[in-house]
């Protein structure tokens, strides 16, 4: 069920991958386009969130809802979930990051229910 839910991100223009990783950085469910098969999506996810949380804390921003990175070649969004899980979605440069952020926010509660 979780993999099917992640695959729905593939219907959004530009999305190349979506994954849920556990607190040990092991992917528990993934969606990847064929050209990304075999790439480890979990590399560095928790370190990135930890550093972003530190920056948010120091600046008084509170907790992290999403961490997103835009570049010339694409976007990556990390969303911490309950229980130490993390949702990761990446796309190429033609995607609408606002829509991705909305879709992640809408699906996060369902994903949290499925990983419990």
Short mmCIF file of C-alpha atoms in Angstrom, two decimals:
data_model
loop_
_atom_site.label_atom_id
_atom_site.label_comp_id
_atom_site.label_asym_id
_atom_site.label_seq_id
_atom_site.Cartn_x
_atom_site.Cartn_y
_atom_site.Cartn_z
CA UNK A 1 0.00 0.00 0.00
CA UNK A 2 2.79 2.43 0.91
CA UNK A 3 4.63 1.85 -2.36
CA UNK A 4 1.43 2.51 -4.30
CA UNK A 5 0.94 5.75 -2.40
CA UNK A 6 4.52 6.82 -3.16
CA UNK A 7 3.99 5.93 -6.83
CA UNK A 8 1.22 8.55 -6.98
CA UNK A 9 3.96 11.18 -6.69
CA UNK A 10 5.06 9.95 -10.12
CA UNK A 11 1.91 11.48 -11.60
CA UNK A 12 3.24 14.93 -10.78
CA UNK A 13 5.25 16.43 -13.63
CA UNK A 14 8.96 16.05 -13.05
CA UNK A 15 8.94 13.73 -10.04
CA UNK A 16 11.70 11.16 -10.32
CA UNK A 17 11.63 9.47 -6.94
CA UNK A 18 9.86 9.24 -3.61
CA UNK A 19 10.91 7.22 -0.61
CA UNK A 20 10.21 6.69 3.07
CA UNK A 21 13.26 5.86 5.16
CA UNK A 22 13.37 4.75 8.78
CA UNK A 23 15.52 6.13 11.58
CA UNK A 24 18.38 3.83 10.52
CA UNK A 25 18.29 5.34 6.99
CA UNK A 26 16.91 2.13 5.49
CA UNK A 27 14.33 2.67 2.75
CA UNK A 28 11.10 0.94 3.71
CA UNK A 29 9.25 1.91 0.52
CA UNK A 30 10.37 3.60 -2.68
CA UNK A 31 9.21 4.84 -6.05
CA UNK A 32 11.88 5.53 -8.67
CA UNK A 33 11.76 6.19 -12.37
CA UNK A 34 13.66 3.55 -14.38
CA UNK A 35 16.71 5.79 -14.91
CA UNK A 36 17.18 6.08 -11.12
CA UNK A 37 16.87 2.38 -10.28
CA UNK A 38 19.72 1.27 -8.06
CA UNK A 39 20.51 4.71 -6.61
CA UNK A 40 20.57 4.87 -2.80
CA UNK A 41 18.01 7.53 -1.94
CA UNK A 42 18.63 7.48 1.79
CA UNK A 43 22.22 8.73 1.74
CA UNK A 44 22.57 11.81 3.95
CA UNK A 45 18.88 12.35 4.66
CA UNK A 46 19.07 12.30 8.46
CA UNK A 47 22.25 14.39 8.55
CA UNK A 48 20.57 17.03 6.40
CA UNK A 49 17.52 17.15 8.64
CA UNK A 50 19.64 17.24 11.78
CA UNK A 51 21.61 20.23 10.50
CA UNK A 52 18.45 22.00 9.34
CA UNK A 53 16.89 21.40 12.77
CA UNK A 54 19.96 22.87 14.42
CA UNK A 55 19.78 25.99 12.25
CA UNK A 56 16.04 26.35 12.89
CA UNK A 57 16.55 25.98 16.62
CA UNK A 58 19.35 28.54 16.77
CA UNK A 59 17.29 31.04 14.79
CA UNK A 60 14.15 30.43 16.87
CA UNK A 61 12.08 29.03 13.99
CA UNK A 62 10.78 25.98 15.85
CA UNK A 63 10.48 22.52 14.33
CA UNK A 64 11.10 21.52 10.73
CA UNK A 65 8.03 20.74 8.64
CA UNK A 66 9.86 20.37 5.33
CA UNK A 67 13.36 20.95 4.07
CA UNK A 68 13.58 21.69 0.38
CA UNK A 69 16.49 22.33 -1.92
CA UNK A 70 16.21 23.88 -5.35
CA UNK A 71 18.96 23.65 -7.95
CA UNK A 72 19.37 24.14 -11.67
CA UNK A 73 18.82 20.45 -12.27
CA UNK A 74 16.01 19.72 -9.84
CA UNK A 75 14.44 19.84 -6.40
CA UNK A 76 14.59 17.67 -3.31
CA UNK A 77 12.16 17.83 -0.42
CA UNK A 78 12.56 16.10 2.95
CA UNK A 79 9.67 15.88 5.38
CA UNK A 80 10.18 14.40 8.85
CA UNK A 81 7.41 12.01 9.90
CA UNK A 82 6.39 10.62 13.28
CA UNK A 83 8.51 7.78 14.63
CA UNK A 84 11.76 9.00 13.07
CA UNK A 85 10.66 8.26 9.51
CA UNK A 86 11.41 10.68 6.68
CA UNK A 87 9.62 11.23 3.37
CA UNK A 88 11.94 12.16 0.49
CA UNK A 89 10.74 13.39 -2.92
CA UNK A 90 12.99 14.50 -5.78
CA UNK A 91 12.19 15.98 -9.15
CA UNK A 92 13.92 17.52 -12.12
CA UNK A 93 13.91 21.22 -12.96
CA UNK A 94 10.54 21.25 -14.72
CA UNK A 95 8.51 20.46 -11.59
CA UNK A 96 6.40 22.85 -9.55
CA UNK A 97 7.92 22.88 -6.07
CA UNK A 98 4.82 24.55 -4.59
CA UNK A 99 2.67 21.66 -5.76
CA UNK A 100 5.18 19.15 -4.43
CA UNK A 101 5.15 20.85 -1.03
CA UNK A 102 1.34 20.76 -1.00
CA UNK A 103 1.15 17.10 -2.04
CA UNK A 104 3.70 16.09 0.60
CA UNK A 105 1.78 17.97 3.29
CA UNK A 106 -1.46 16.28 2.19
CA UNK A 107 -0.03 12.74 2.07
CA UNK A 108 2.19 12.85 5.17
CA UNK A 109 -0.59 11.90 7.66
CA UNK A 110 -1.60 8.90 5.53
CA UNK A 111 2.02 7.77 5.24
CA UNK A 112 2.45 8.13 9.01
CA UNK A 113 -0.59 5.89 9.56
CA UNK A 114 0.80 3.26 7.18
CA UNK A 115 4.24 3.09 8.83
CA UNK A 116 2.90 2.64 12.38
#
